[in-house]
């Protein structure tokens, strides 16, 4: 079905100043014209943090900020990448010799993840070369999914260069898998919303099988993104993967404690499904099985009947091999309670009671508390920003995305929006040099945007 593949539009470039500018820069860089363009959006996650890789549904929406690529397929096998931001250096590679270095998450590696995902999928043995000029407006390493937008944009560019099509759901799954070449063990939220987003609606994204359902947000409330201006690169640190591993280990121990085949149980959701319990019942199991003190590798190995070495080599990722303490109780408690909050959020949006905004705000606040205290993925600046947002009228405010820095998302009654923006600006950004230079792009209300798409010049 045509509606299921990423759309391509034929456009008049004169009506699209950003594309026109990108075309001019492309021509001066590569001395030829781009054949097509691709846009892939960033996203804000309204609720459901760090649970996609545990199998649970999340509730994001696409934002206006995006990655844009102007592309020209070549008859050689060389890929030449340039970026409008001089911070990102030019890069060229023979497409037959691609290796993605997980020790250095350089920008072009994210492009290569998307490229390789498509090339491996079609496996034709003659990878396409191309000239590409990239421009991005998503603040990087800030929880708005700049990395996945770049991976998804590169994958769609490669697909179009090969004159192939794939359903959006397949593109999302392929990109979620191929972003892992960079070394992070993410779930599929970012790539899914990037392809499945539709203007005007947030989405409940469910996995296995991947699907997206419209979630109509309450009228009278605005969603505001505020950047703490602390950057955290997921692939350059082990924070993110440690949490994924803690969830994986918690899964194994819960499965073993209830007599399930722990080796065949991969995610916290699998335990719930196999035990046929509700999320509330899973929280009771968590209290019963885990102690709150951190677990050592030895203790986990003993529980599972394997050596510490086997645990490291068979279960842990490359960049978590040296971790010696894992908080299983806290992480599992966060995941099962956050998964329940997502379903509750969706239900309130559907039923739209009179106090919907207050109820949704409460859930967002509970989510932040859980991220901060149980999942420990907040940071002092994010906590301060969340407090400021609530102080100036947000009904709910929480960190969004991976955390340890990056952005908050707040729900603000529309009639208070203007004062809210002015007050938060004054309280968090004004008297700080680094923050005030970023200010314009750091605090803004956002509406649900559309998904990734291609453009041809008419
Ligand atoms: P996020 O939370 O935004 O996904 P990550 O830390 O996972 O952040 O990834 C950010 C990385 O993605 C950057 O360090 C850079 O390598 C790449 N990236 C993001 N935006 C751009 C851009 N406009 N151009 C080139 N690379 C980008
Ligand atoms: P961001 O905010 O893009 O770093 C990451 C993961 C998501 C999800 C969130 C936390 C990737 C590509 N993205 O998002 O899958 O786990 O953290 O909810 O790994």
Coordinates of C-alpha atoms and ligand atoms in Angstrom, one line a residue:
X1 CA 0.0 0.0 0.0
X2 CA 1.4 3.4 -1.0
X3 CA 0.4 5.0 2.3
X4 CA 2.7 2.5 4.1
X5 CA 5.9 3.5 2.5
X6 CA 7.7 6.8 3.3
X7 CA 6.1 9.4 1.0
X8 CA 8.0 11.3 -1.7
X9 CA 6.8 14.7 -2.8
X10 CA 7.5 16.7 -6.0
X11 CA 8.1 20.3 -5.0
X12 CA 8.9 23.7 -6.4
X13 CA 12.2 24.6 -4.7
X14 CA 11.4 28.3 -4.8
X15 CA 8.7 27.7 -2.3
X16 CA 11.1 25.9 0.1
X17 CA 13.8 28.4 1.1
X18 CA 15.7 25.8 3.3
X19 CA 15.9 23.3 0.5
X20 CA 16.9 26.0 -2.0
X21 CA 19.7 27.1 0.3
X22 CA 20.9 23.5 0.7
X23 CA 20.9 23.1 -3.0
X24 CA 23.1 26.1 -3.5
X25 CA 25.5 24.9 -0.9
X26 CA 25.5 21.5 -2.5
X27 CA 26.3 22.9 -5.9
X28 CA 29.2 25.0 -4.6
X29 CA 30.5 21.9 -2.7
X30 CA 30.1 19.1 -5.2
X31 CA 29.9 21.1 -8.5
X32 CA 26.7 19.3 -9.5
X33 CA 23.1 19.4 -8.4
X34 CA 21.4 17.2 -5.9
X35 CA 18.9 14.7 -7.4
X36 CA 16.6 14.5 -4.4
X37 CA 16.3 15.5 -0.7
X38 CA 15.2 13.6 2.4
X39 CA 13.9 15.0 5.7
X40 CA 13.8 13.0 9.0
X41 CA 12.4 14.5 12.2
X42 CA 13.6 14.4 15.8
X43 CA 11.1 13.5 18.5
X44 CA 10.0 14.3 22.0
X45 CA 8.9 11.4 24.2
X46 CA 5.9 12.5 26.3
X47 CA 6.1 9.5 28.6
X48 CA 7.6 6.0 28.7
X49 CA 11.4 6.5 29.3
X50 CA 13.9 3.6 29.1
X51 CA 11.3 1.0 28.5
X52 CA 11.3 0.5 24.7
X53 CA 14.3 -1.8 25.0
X54 CA 12.4 -3.8 27.6
X55 CA 9.6 -4.4 25.1
X56 CA 7.1 -1.8 26.4
X57 CA 5.0 0.8 24.6
X58 CA 6.1 4.5 24.6
X59 CA 4.4 7.7 23.7
X60 CA 6.4 10.1 21.6
X61 CA 5.6 12.7 18.9
X62 CA 7.8 14.0 16.1
X63 CA 9.0 17.6 16.3
X64 CA 9.7 20.3 13.7
X65 CA 13.5 20.1 14.2
X66 CA 15.0 17.6 11.7
X67 CA 17.9 16.3 9.7
X68 CA 17.8 17.2 6.0
X69 CA 20.0 15.6 3.3
X70 CA 20.5 16.7 -0.3
X71 CA 21.8 13.7 -2.3
X72 CA 23.2 12.8 -5.7
X73 CA 23.8 9.1 -6.5
X74 CA 27.1 8.4 -8.2
X75 CA 28.2 5.7 -10.6
X76 CA 31.3 5.0 -8.4
X77 CA 31.3 3.2 -5.1
X78 CA 32.5 6.3 -3.2
X79 CA 30.4 8.1 -0.5
X80 CA 31.3 11.8 0.0
X81 CA 29.7 13.5 3.0
X82 CA 29.7 17.1 3.9
X83 CA 27.8 19.0 6.6
X84 CA 26.6 22.6 6.7
X85 CA 27.8 22.8 10.3
X86 CA 31.7 23.2 10.1
X87 CA 31.9 21.3 13.4
X88 CA 31.3 18.1 11.4
X89 CA 34.2 17.5 9.1
X90 CA 33.9 16.3 5.5
X91 CA 34.2 12.5 5.1
X92 CA 34.8 10.2 2.2
X93 CA 34.8 6.4 2.0
X94 CA 34.7 3.5 -0.5
X95 CA 31.3 1.9 0.2
X96 CA 32.9 -1.5 -0.2
X97 CA 35.2 -1.0 2.8
X98 CA 32.8 0.2 5.5
X99 CA 33.6 -0.6 9.1
X100 CA 31.9 1.3 11.9
X101 CA 34.3 2.0 14.7
X102 CA 32.4 1.7 18.0
X103 CA 35.1 3.3 20.0
X104 CA 34.7 6.6 18.3
X105 CA 31.1 7.7 17.6
X106 CA 32.1 10.2 14.9
X107 CA 29.2 11.9 13.1
X108 CA 29.7 10.1 9.8
X109 CA 29.4 6.8 11.5
X110 CA 25.7 7.5 12.2
X111 CA 25.2 8.1 8.4
X112 CA 27.0 4.8 7.7
X113 CA 24.7 2.9 10.1
X114 CA 21.7 3.9 8.0
X115 CA 23.6 3.3 4.7
X116 CA 24.8 -0.2 5.8
X117 CA 21.3 -1.1 7.1
X118 CA 19.9 -0.7 3.6
X119 CA 22.8 -2.1 1.7
X120 CA 22.8 -5.3 3.9
X121 CA 19.1 -5.6 3.5
X122 CA 19.2 -5.6 -0.3
X123 CA 22.6 -7.4 -0.4
X124 CA 23.2 -6.8 -4.1
X125 CA 26.9 -6.6 -3.6
X126 CA 27.4 -3.3 -5.4
X127 CA 26.8 -0.5 -2.9
X128 CA 25.8 2.8 -4.3
X129 CA 28.2 5.8 -4.1
X130 CA 26.8 9.2 -3.5
X131 CA 27.4 12.9 -2.7
X132 CA 25.5 14.1 0.3
X133 CA 25.2 17.4 2.1
X134 CA 23.7 17.2 5.6
X135 CA 22.0 19.9 7.6
X136 CA 20.6 19.4 11.1
X137 CA 18.4 21.5 13.4
X138 CA 18.0 19.0 16.3
X139 CA 20.2 19.9 19.3
X140 CA 22.6 16.9 19.5
X141 CA 22.9 14.7 22.5
X142 CA 19.9 16.4 24.1
X143 CA 17.3 13.6 24.2
X144 CA 15.5 14.7 21.0
X145 CA 16.9 11.9 19.0
X146 CA 19.3 13.6 16.6
X147 CA 21.3 10.4 16.2
X148 CA 18.3 8.4 15.0
X149 CA 17.1 11.1 12.7
X150 CA 20.5 11.0 11.0
X151 CA 20.5 7.2 10.8
X152 CA 16.9 7.2 9.4
X153 CA 17.6 10.0 7.0
X154 CA 20.7 8.2 5.7
X155 CA 18.8 5.0 5.3
X156 CA 16.0 6.7 3.3
X157 CA 18.6 8.5 1.1
X158 CA 20.2 5.1 0.4
X159 CA 16.9 3.5 -0.3
X160 CA 16.0 6.3 -2.8
X161 CA 19.4 6.2 -4.4
X162 CA 18.8 2.5 -5.1
X163 CA 15.3 3.3 -6.4
X164 CA 13.8 0.9 -4.0
X165 CA 10.9 1.2 -1.5
X166 CA 10.2 -0.4 1.9
X167 CA 7.2 -0.1 4.2
X168 CA 7.7 2.4 7.0
X169 CA 7.5 -0.3 9.7
X170 CA 10.3 -2.2 8.0
X171 CA 12.4 1.0 7.6
X172 CA 11.9 1.7 11.4
X173 CA 12.9 -1.8 12.4
X174 CA 15.9 -1.9 10.0
X175 CA 17.1 1.5 11.4
X176 CA 16.6 0.5 15.0
X177 CA 18.8 -2.5 14.3
X178 CA 21.4 -0.7 12.3
X179 CA 21.8 2.2 14.8
X180 CA 23.2 -0.5 17.1
X181 CA 26.3 -0.7 14.9
X182 CA 27.4 2.5 16.7
X183 CA 27.5 0.5 20.0
X184 CA 24.4 1.6 21.8
X185 CA 21.8 -1.1 22.6
X186 CA 18.7 1.1 22.1
X187 CA 15.1 0.1 21.7
X188 CA 13.1 1.2 18.6
X189 CA 11.2 4.2 19.8
X190 CA 13.2 6.9 18.0
X191 CA 13.4 5.2 14.6
X192 CA 9.7 4.2 14.8
X193 CA 8.3 7.6 15.5
X194 CA 10.7 9.0 12.8
X195 CA 8.9 7.0 10.1
X196 CA 5.5 6.5 11.6
X197 CA 4.8 10.0 12.9
X198 CA 1.8 11.9 11.5
X199 CA 1.2 15.6 11.7
X200 CA -1.2 16.6 14.5
X201 CA -1.1 13.5 16.6
X202 CA 1.2 11.9 19.2
X203 CA 1.6 8.1 18.9
X204 CA 1.5 5.1 21.1
X205 CA 4.3 3.0 19.7
X206 CA 4.1 -0.7 20.6
X207 CA 6.6 -3.4 19.7
X208 CA 6.6 -6.9 18.6
X209 CA 4.9 -6.4 16.2
X210 CA 5.7 -2.8 15.7
X211 CA 2.6 -0.6 15.4
X212 CA 1.6 3.0 16.1
X213 CA -1.8 4.3 17.3
X214 CA -2.9 7.9 17.3
X215 CA -3.1 9.5 20.7
X216 CA -5.1 12.7 20.7
X217 CA -3.6 15.1 23.2
X218 CA -5.9 17.2 25.4
X219 CA -6.9 20.6 24.0
X220 CA -5.9 23.6 26.1
X221 CA -2.5 22.3 27.0
X222 CA 0.8 23.1 25.2
X223 CA 3.9 20.8 25.3
X224 CA 7.1 22.8 25.9
X225 CA 10.6 21.6 25.4
X226 CA 13.4 23.1 27.5
X227 CA 17.0 22.2 27.0
X228 CA 19.2 21.9 30.2
X229 CA 22.1 22.6 27.9
X230 CA 24.0 19.7 29.3
X231 CA 25.0 17.3 26.5
X232 CA 25.3 13.5 27.0
X233 CA 26.4 11.4 24.0
X234 CA 25.0 7.9 24.4
X235 CA 27.7 6.2 22.4
X236 CA 30.6 8.0 24.0
X237 CA 29.7 6.9 27.5
X238 CA 28.5 3.7 29.1
X239 CA 25.6 5.2 31.1
X240 CA 23.0 4.1 28.5
X241 CA 24.2 0.6 27.9
X242 CA 24.6 -0.1 31.7
X243 CA 20.9 0.5 32.1
X244 CA 20.1 -1.8 29.2
X245 CA 22.3 -4.4 30.8
X246 CA 20.8 -4.0 34.3
X247 CA 17.3 -4.6 32.7
X248 CA 18.7 -7.6 30.9
X249 CA 20.2 -9.1 34.1
X250 CA 17.0 -8.3 36.0
X251 CA 15.1 -10.2 33.3
X252 CA 17.3 -13.3 33.7
X253 CA 17.0 -13.3 37.5
X254 CA 13.3 -12.8 37.5
X255 CA 12.9 -15.6 34.9
X256 CA 15.1 -17.9 36.9
X257 CA 13.3 -17.1 40.2
X258 CA 10.0 -18.2 38.6
X259 CA 11.3 -21.3 37.0
X260 CA 11.3 -20.0 33.4
X261 CA 14.0 -20.7 30.8
X262 CA 16.1 -17.6 31.7
X263 CA 18.4 -18.1 28.7
X264 CA 15.4 -17.8 26.4
X265 CA 14.0 -14.8 28.2
X266 CA 15.4 -11.5 26.9
X267 CA 13.3 -8.6 28.1
X268 CA 11.4 -7.6 31.2
X269 CA 8.2 -7.7 29.1
X270 CA 8.9 -11.3 28.2
X271 CA 8.8 -12.2 31.9
X272 CA 5.4 -10.6 32.3
X273 CA 4.0 -12.3 29.2
X274 CA 5.4 -15.7 30.2
X275 CA 4.0 -15.4 33.8
X276 CA 0.7 -14.0 32.5
X277 CA 0.7 -11.3 35.2
X278 CA -0.4 -7.7 35.2
X279 CA 2.2 -4.8 35.5
X280 CA 0.9 -4.3 39.1
X281 CA 1.5 -8.0 39.8
X282 CA 5.0 -7.7 38.3
X283 CA 5.8 -5.0 40.8
X284 CA 5.0 -7.4 43.6
X285 CA 7.2 -10.0 42.1
X286 CA 10.0 -7.4 41.9
X287 CA 9.6 -6.7 45.7
X288 CA 9.7 -10.4 46.3
X289 CA 12.7 -11.4 44.2
X290 CA 15.2 -8.5 44.5
X291 CA 17.1 -6.8 47.3
X292 CA 17.7 -3.1 47.0
X293 CA 21.4 -3.3 47.4
X294 CA 23.4 -3.4 44.2
X295 CA 24.2 -6.9 42.9
X296 CA 27.8 -8.0 42.1
X297 CA 28.7 -10.0 39.0
X298 CA 29.6 -12.9 41.3
X299 CA 26.2 -12.8 43.0
X300 CA 24.4 -12.7 39.7
X301 CA 26.6 -15.5 38.2
X302 CA 25.9 -17.7 41.3
X303 CA 22.2 -17.1 41.0
X304 CA 22.2 -18.1 37.4
X305 CA 24.7 -20.9 37.8
X306 CA 27.3 -19.4 35.4
X307 CA 30.8 -17.9 36.0
X308 CA 31.4 -14.2 36.1
X309 CA 33.4 -14.6 32.9
X310 CA 30.5 -16.3 31.2
X311 CA 28.2 -13.5 32.4
X312 CA 30.5 -10.9 31.0
X313 CA 31.0 -12.5 27.6
X314 CA 27.5 -14.0 27.1
X315 CA 25.3 -11.3 28.5
X316 CA 27.0 -8.0 28.8
X317 CA 27.8 -5.6 26.0
X318 CA 31.3 -4.6 25.0
X319 CA 31.4 -1.3 26.9
X320 CA 29.9 -2.7 30.1
X321 CA 32.4 -5.5 30.7
X322 CA 34.1 -3.8 33.6
X323 CA 31.0 -2.9 35.5
X324 CA 30.9 -4.6 38.9
X325 CA 27.6 -3.5 40.5
X326 CA 24.1 -3.6 39.1
X327 CA 21.0 -2.1 40.6
X328 CA 18.4 -4.6 39.6
X329 CA 15.6 -3.9 42.0
X330 CA 15.4 -0.1 41.2
X331 CA 15.6 -0.6 37.4
X332 CA 12.9 -3.2 37.2
X333 CA 10.7 -1.2 39.5
X334 CA 11.0 1.8 37.2
X335 CA 10.3 -0.2 34.1
X336 CA 7.2 -1.9 35.2
X337 CA 5.7 1.2 36.8
X338 CA 6.7 3.4 33.8
X339 CA 5.1 0.9 31.4
X340 CA 1.8 1.2 33.5
X341 CA 2.0 5.0 33.4
X342 CA 2.2 5.0 29.6
X343 CA -1.0 2.9 29.3
X344 CA -2.7 5.2 31.9
X345 CA -1.7 8.3 29.9
X346 CA -3.2 6.9 26.7
X347 CA -6.4 5.9 28.5
X348 CA -6.8 9.4 30.0
X349 CA -6.3 10.9 26.5
X350 CA -8.9 8.6 25.1
X351 CA -11.5 9.1 27.8
X352 CA -10.8 12.9 28.1
X353 CA -12.2 13.5 31.6
X354 CA -12.6 17.1 32.7
X355 CA -9.4 16.9 34.8
X356 CA -7.4 15.2 32.0
X357 CA -4.7 17.8 32.0
X358 CA -4.1 17.5 35.8
X359 CA -4.1 13.7 35.6
X360 CA -1.6 13.6 32.7
X361 CA 0.6 16.1 34.5
X362 CA 0.6 13.9 37.6
X363 CA 1.8 11.0 35.5
X364 CA 4.6 13.1 33.9
X365 CA 5.7 14.2 37.4
X366 CA 5.7 10.6 38.6
X367 CA 7.7 9.6 35.6
X368 CA 10.4 12.1 36.3
X369 CA 10.6 11.1 40.0
X370 CA 11.0 7.5 38.9
X371 CA 13.7 8.4 36.3
X372 CA 15.5 10.4 39.0
X373 CA 15.3 8.2 42.0
X374 CA 15.0 4.6 40.6
X375 CA 16.6 4.8 37.2
X376 CA 19.1 7.5 38.1
X377 CA 19.2 9.0 34.6
X378 CA 18.6 12.6 35.6
X379 CA 21.2 15.2 36.6
X380 CA 21.1 18.3 38.8
X381 CA 20.5 20.7 35.9
X382 CA 17.5 18.6 34.7
X383 CA 16.0 18.4 38.2
X384 CA 16.4 22.2 38.6
X385 CA 14.8 22.9 35.2
X386 CA 11.9 20.6 36.0
X387 CA 11.4 22.4 39.3
X388 CA 11.5 25.8 37.6
X389 CA 9.0 24.7 34.9
X390 CA 6.6 23.5 37.6
X391 CA 7.1 26.6 39.6
X392 CA 6.0 28.7 36.6
X393 CA 2.9 26.9 35.8
X394 CA 3.7 23.5 34.2
X395 CA 1.1 20.9 35.3
X396 CA 3.7 18.2 34.6
X397 CA 7.3 18.3 33.8
X398 CA 9.9 15.5 33.2
X399 CA 13.2 14.7 31.5
X400 CA 12.7 13.4 28.0
X401 CA 14.9 10.9 26.1
X402 CA 17.9 9.1 27.5
X403 CA 18.6 11.7 30.2
X404 CA 21.8 12.5 32.1
X405 CA 21.4 15.9 30.4
X406 CA 19.4 17.1 27.5
X407 CA 15.8 18.3 27.5
X408 CA 12.7 18.4 29.7
X409 CA 9.1 18.3 28.3
X410 CA 6.4 20.2 30.2
X411 CA 2.7 20.3 29.9
X412 CA 1.5 23.9 30.3
X413 CA -2.1 25.3 30.2
X414 CA -2.3 27.3 27.0
X415 CA -3.5 30.4 28.7
X416 CA -0.3 30.4 30.9
X417 CA 2.1 29.7 28.0
X418 CA 3.4 33.2 27.3
X419 CA 4.2 33.9 31.0
X420 CA 5.6 30.5 31.4
X421 CA 8.1 30.9 28.6
X422 CA 9.2 34.4 29.8
X423 CA 9.6 33.2 33.4
X424 CA 11.6 30.1 32.6
X425 CA 13.8 32.1 30.3
X426 CA 14.5 34.5 33.1
X427 CA 15.1 31.8 35.7
X428 CA 17.1 29.2 33.8
X429 CA 18.7 30.9 30.8
X430 CA 19.2 34.6 31.3
X431 CA 22.1 34.9 33.7
X432 CA 24.2 32.1 32.2
X433 CA 26.4 32.8 29.3
X434 CA 26.4 29.4 27.7
X435 CA 22.7 28.9 28.2
X436 CA 21.7 32.3 26.9
X437 CA 23.5 31.9 23.6
X438 CA 21.5 28.7 22.9
X439 CA 18.3 30.2 24.3
X440 CA 16.2 30.6 21.1
X441 CA 16.6 27.0 20.3
X442 CA 16.4 25.8 23.9
X443 CA 12.9 26.7 25.0
X444 CA 9.9 26.3 22.7
X445 CA 6.4 24.9 22.5
X446 CA 6.0 22.1 20.0
X447 CA 3.2 20.4 18.1
X448 CA 3.1 16.8 16.7
X449 CA 4.9 16.8 13.3
X450 CA 5.0 14.5 10.3
X451 CA 7.4 11.6 9.6
X452 CA 10.4 11.1 7.3
X453 CA 9.9 11.8 3.6
X454 CA 11.7 12.4 0.4
X455 CA 11.4 15.3 -2.1
X456 CA 12.1 15.7 -5.8
X457 CA 12.4 19.1 -7.5
X458 CA 9.5 19.6 -9.8
Ligands
LIG1 P1 20.6 12.2 20.7 O1 20.0 12.0 22.0 O2 20.3 13.5 20.1 O3 20.2 11.1 19.7 P2 23.3 11.1 20.7 O4 24.4 11.5 21.7 O5 22.9 9.7 20.7 O6 22.2 12.1 20.8 O7 23.9 11.4 19.2 C1 24.4 12.7 18.9 C2 25.4 12.5 17.7 O8 24.6 12.4 16.5 C3 26.3 13.7 17.6 O9 27.4 13.7 18.4 C4 26.7 13.6 16.1 O10 27.7 12.6 15.9 C5 25.4 13.1 15.5 N1 24.6 14.2 15.0 C6 23.5 14.8 15.5 N2 23.1 15.8 14.7 C7 24.0 15.9 13.7 C8 24.1 16.8 12.6 N3 23.3 17.8 12.4 N4 25.1 16.6 11.7 C9 26.0 15.6 11.9 N5 25.9 14.7 12.9 C10 24.9 14.9 13.8
LIG2 P1 17.8 9.4 22.9 O1 17.0 10.4 23.7 O2 17.7 9.6 21.4 O3 19.1 9.3 23.4 C1 17.5 6.8 23.8 C2 17.2 5.6 22.9 C3 15.7 5.2 22.9 C4 15.2 5.2 24.3 C5 15.5 6.4 25.1 C6 15.1 6.4 26.5 C7 18.6 5.1 21.0 C8 18.8 5.4 19.5 N1 17.6 5.8 21.6 O4 17.0 8.0 23.1 O5 15.5 4.0 22.2 O6 15.6 4.0 25.0 O7 16.9 6.7 25.1 O8 13.7 6.3 26.7 O9 19.3 4.2 21.5

